[in-house]
Amino acid sequence: MKVAILSGSVYGTAEEVARHAERLLNAAGFEAWHNPRASLADVQAFAPQAFLTVTSTTGMGELPDNLQPLYFAIRDHLPAWGGLPGGVIALGDASYGDTFCGGGELVRELYAELGIREVQAMLRLDASESVTPESDAEPWLAAFSAALKA
Ligand SMILES: Cc1cc2nc3c(=O)[nH]c(=O)nc-3n(C[C@H](O)[C@H](O)[C@H](O)COP(=O)(O)O)c2cc1C
């Protein structure tokens, strides 16, 4: 199964988590592909069968600049990805209160518009609680892999 991994990152943490996810999903037998600067054409050329988005939050609940062009291109074109499975890993900081993991929530809304099915509840990685987001994501990624194979 071809899994497109999309990532949004300001300082590189979410990108590291996305790279780790790519390694783990490939080791689990998936064909995972990650390009932090992917265009909509790049994603469509890969012909994904599932989606994983790993994104941090910046500003007041906004998506990082490197993910915004792809996010808006997908929202404008609404590619025919309805029914495909997906998941979201959101990085944030709970001290931001109401906008905690807001970037991830924007991606969930986009999935809903596209008809992408979240096969597992969004993972929220809180930078105020932990400094090991890659290893913290491992149990979630194992469950996500199992859900994709089910
Ligand atoms: C300027 C700035 C604004 C932020 N705004 C939010 C926010 O609104 N909500 C949130 O949950 N985290 C927010 N964060 C926390 C980051 O999302 C968090 O530190 C994350 O781990 C950074 O990942 P990155 O290195 O991939 O960008 C903000 C961080 C900075 C520096």
mmCIF file of N, CA and C and ligand atoms in Angstrom, residues 8-15 56-62 64 91-94 96 99-102 125 127, ligand 1:
data_model
loop_
_atom_site.group_PDB
_atom_site.id
_atom_site.type_symbol
_atom_site.label_atom_id
_atom_site.label_comp_id
_atom_site.label_asym_id
_atom_site.label_seq_id
_atom_site.Cartn_x
_atom_site.Cartn_y
_atom_site.Cartn_z
ATOM 1 N N GLY A 8 4.373 19.376 7.839
ATOM 2 C CA GLY A 8 4.462 20.819 8.025
ATOM 3 C C GLY A 8 5.307 21.082 9.249
ATOM 4 N N SER A 9 6.362 21.890 9.087
ATOM 5 C CA SER A 9 7.290 22.079 10.189
ATOM 6 C C SER A 9 7.941 23.448 10.096
ATOM 7 N N VAL A 10 8.106 24.113 11.241
ATOM 8 C CA VAL A 10 8.816 25.392 11.264
ATOM 9 C C VAL A 10 10.282 25.164 11.622
ATOM 10 N N TYR A 11 10.513 24.447 12.743
ATOM 11 C CA TYR A 11 11.881 24.273 13.241
ATOM 12 C C TYR A 11 12.444 22.879 12.966
ATOM 13 N N GLY A 12 11.675 22.024 12.299
ATOM 14 C CA GLY A 12 12.205 20.725 11.899
ATOM 15 C C GLY A 12 11.753 19.545 12.737
ATOM 16 N N THR A 13 11.083 19.797 13.874
ATOM 17 C CA THR A 13 10.692 18.680 14.737
ATOM 18 C C THR A 13 9.682 17.772 14.034
ATOM 19 N N ALA A 14 8.640 18.369 13.472
ATOM 20 C CA ALA A 14 7.612 17.557 12.794
ATOM 21 C C ALA A 14 8.209 16.836 11.586
ATOM 22 N N GLU A 15 9.167 17.488 10.944
ATOM 23 C CA GLU A 15 9.797 16.842 9.789
ATOM 24 C C GLU A 15 10.584 15.607 10.231
ATOM 25 N N SER A 56 3.250 20.479 12.724
ATOM 26 C CA SER A 56 3.259 21.298 13.932
ATOM 27 C C SER A 56 2.257 22.440 13.743
ATOM 28 N N THR A 57 2.179 23.306 14.742
ATOM 29 C CA THR A 57 1.276 24.462 14.707
ATOM 30 C C THR A 57 2.111 25.702 14.949
ATOM 31 N N THR A 58 1.810 26.749 14.210
ATOM 32 C CA THR A 58 2.535 28.001 14.419
ATOM 33 C C THR A 58 1.531 29.153 14.530
ATOM 34 N N GLY A 59 2.039 30.360 14.710
ATOM 35 C CA GLY A 59 1.152 31.517 14.839
ATOM 36 C C GLY A 59 0.133 31.266 15.934
ATOM 37 N N MET A 60 -1.128 31.538 15.641
ATOM 38 C CA MET A 60 -2.216 31.211 16.561
ATOM 39 C C MET A 60 -3.043 30.095 15.926
ATOM 40 N N GLY A 61 -2.535 28.880 16.005
ATOM 41 C CA GLY A 61 -3.264 27.736 15.472
ATOM 42 C C GLY A 61 -3.141 27.565 13.968
ATOM 43 N N GLU A 62 -2.031 28.050 13.395
ATOM 44 C CA GLU A 62 -1.885 27.976 11.936
ATOM 45 C C GLU A 62 -0.936 26.873 11.490
ATOM 46 N N PRO A 64 2.298 25.455 9.374
ATOM 47 C CA PRO A 64 3.609 25.973 8.972
ATOM 48 C C PRO A 64 3.617 26.375 7.487
ATOM 49 N N LEU A 91 1.844 18.143 16.207
ATOM 50 C CA LEU A 91 2.782 18.611 17.220
ATOM 51 C C LEU A 91 2.342 20.000 17.652
ATOM 52 N N GLY A 92 2.350 20.220 18.945
ATOM 53 C CA GLY A 92 1.955 21.520 19.454
ATOM 54 C C GLY A 92 2.491 21.698 20.854
ATOM 55 N N ASP A 93 1.931 22.669 21.531
ATOM 56 C CA ASP A 93 2.360 22.995 22.883
ATOM 57 C C ASP A 93 1.095 23.399 23.638
ATOM 58 N N ALA A 94 0.763 22.629 24.674
ATOM 59 C CA ALA A 94 -0.508 22.827 25.375
ATOM 60 C C ALA A 94 -0.589 24.208 26.026
ATOM 61 N N TYR A 96 -0.331 26.871 24.627
ATOM 62 C CA TYR A 96 -1.049 27.771 23.713
ATOM 63 C C TYR A 96 -2.567 27.685 23.875
ATOM 64 N N THR A 99 -5.559 26.990 20.927
ATOM 65 C CA THR A 99 -5.003 26.680 19.601
ATOM 66 C C THR A 99 -4.066 25.475 19.654
ATOM 67 N N PHE A 100 -4.094 24.719 20.784
ATOM 68 C CA PHE A 100 -3.234 23.536 20.902
ATOM 69 C C PHE A 100 -3.498 22.597 19.725
ATOM 70 N N CYS A 101 -2.436 22.307 18.984
ATOM 71 C CA CYS A 101 -2.504 21.385 17.828
ATOM 72 C C CYS A 101 -3.529 21.843 16.775
ATOM 73 N N GLY A 102 -3.685 23.156 16.652
ATOM 74 C CA GLY A 102 -4.622 23.716 15.669
ATOM 75 C C GLY A 102 -4.278 23.340 14.231
ATOM 76 N N LEU A 125 1.145 15.567 20.103
ATOM 77 C CA LEU A 125 2.438 15.522 20.782
ATOM 78 C C LEU A 125 2.695 16.902 21.379
ATOM 79 N N ALA A 127 4.826 19.590 23.198
ATOM 80 C CA ALA A 127 6.225 19.970 23.441
ATOM 81 C C ALA A 127 6.462 20.431 24.876
HETATM 82 C C1 LIG B 1 5.771 31.278 17.200
HETATM 83 C C2 LIG B 1 5.202 29.968 17.658
HETATM 84 C C3 LIG B 1 3.827 29.803 17.659
HETATM 85 C C4 LIG B 1 3.247 28.590 18.078
HETATM 86 N N1 LIG B 1 1.888 28.449 18.097
HETATM 87 C C5 LIG B 1 1.335 27.298 18.539
HETATM 88 C C6 LIG B 1 -0.078 27.139 18.595
HETATM 89 O O1 LIG B 1 -0.849 28.027 18.253
HETATM 90 N N2 LIG B 1 -0.566 25.941 19.041
HETATM 91 C C7 LIG B 1 0.243 24.911 19.425
HETATM 92 O O2 LIG B 1 -0.269 23.865 19.816
HETATM 93 N N3 LIG B 1 1.596 25.039 19.380
HETATM 94 C C8 LIG B 1 2.157 26.184 18.948
HETATM 95 N N4 LIG B 1 3.525 26.317 18.915
HETATM 96 C C9 LIG B 1 4.359 25.176 19.374
HETATM 97 C C10 LIG B 1 4.922 24.315 18.226
HETATM 98 O O3 LIG B 1 3.889 23.786 17.395
HETATM 99 C C11 LIG B 1 5.710 23.137 18.839
HETATM 100 O O4 LIG B 1 6.814 23.652 19.545
HETATM 101 C C12 LIG B 1 6.192 22.140 17.808
HETATM 102 O O5 LIG B 1 6.799 21.034 18.457
HETATM 103 C C13 LIG B 1 7.185 22.756 16.824
HETATM 104 O O6 LIG B 1 7.451 21.806 15.792
HETATM 105 P P1 LIG B 1 8.336 22.177 14.508
HETATM 106 O O7 LIG B 1 9.771 22.199 14.939
HETATM 107 O O8 LIG B 1 8.087 21.053 13.553
HETATM 108 O O9 LIG B 1 7.848 23.462 13.954
HETATM 109 C C14 LIG B 1 4.101 27.514 18.493
HETATM 110 C C15 LIG B 1 5.491 27.697 18.490
HETATM 111 C C16 LIG B 1 6.050 28.908 18.095
HETATM 112 C C17 LIG B 1 7.547 29.079 18.138
#
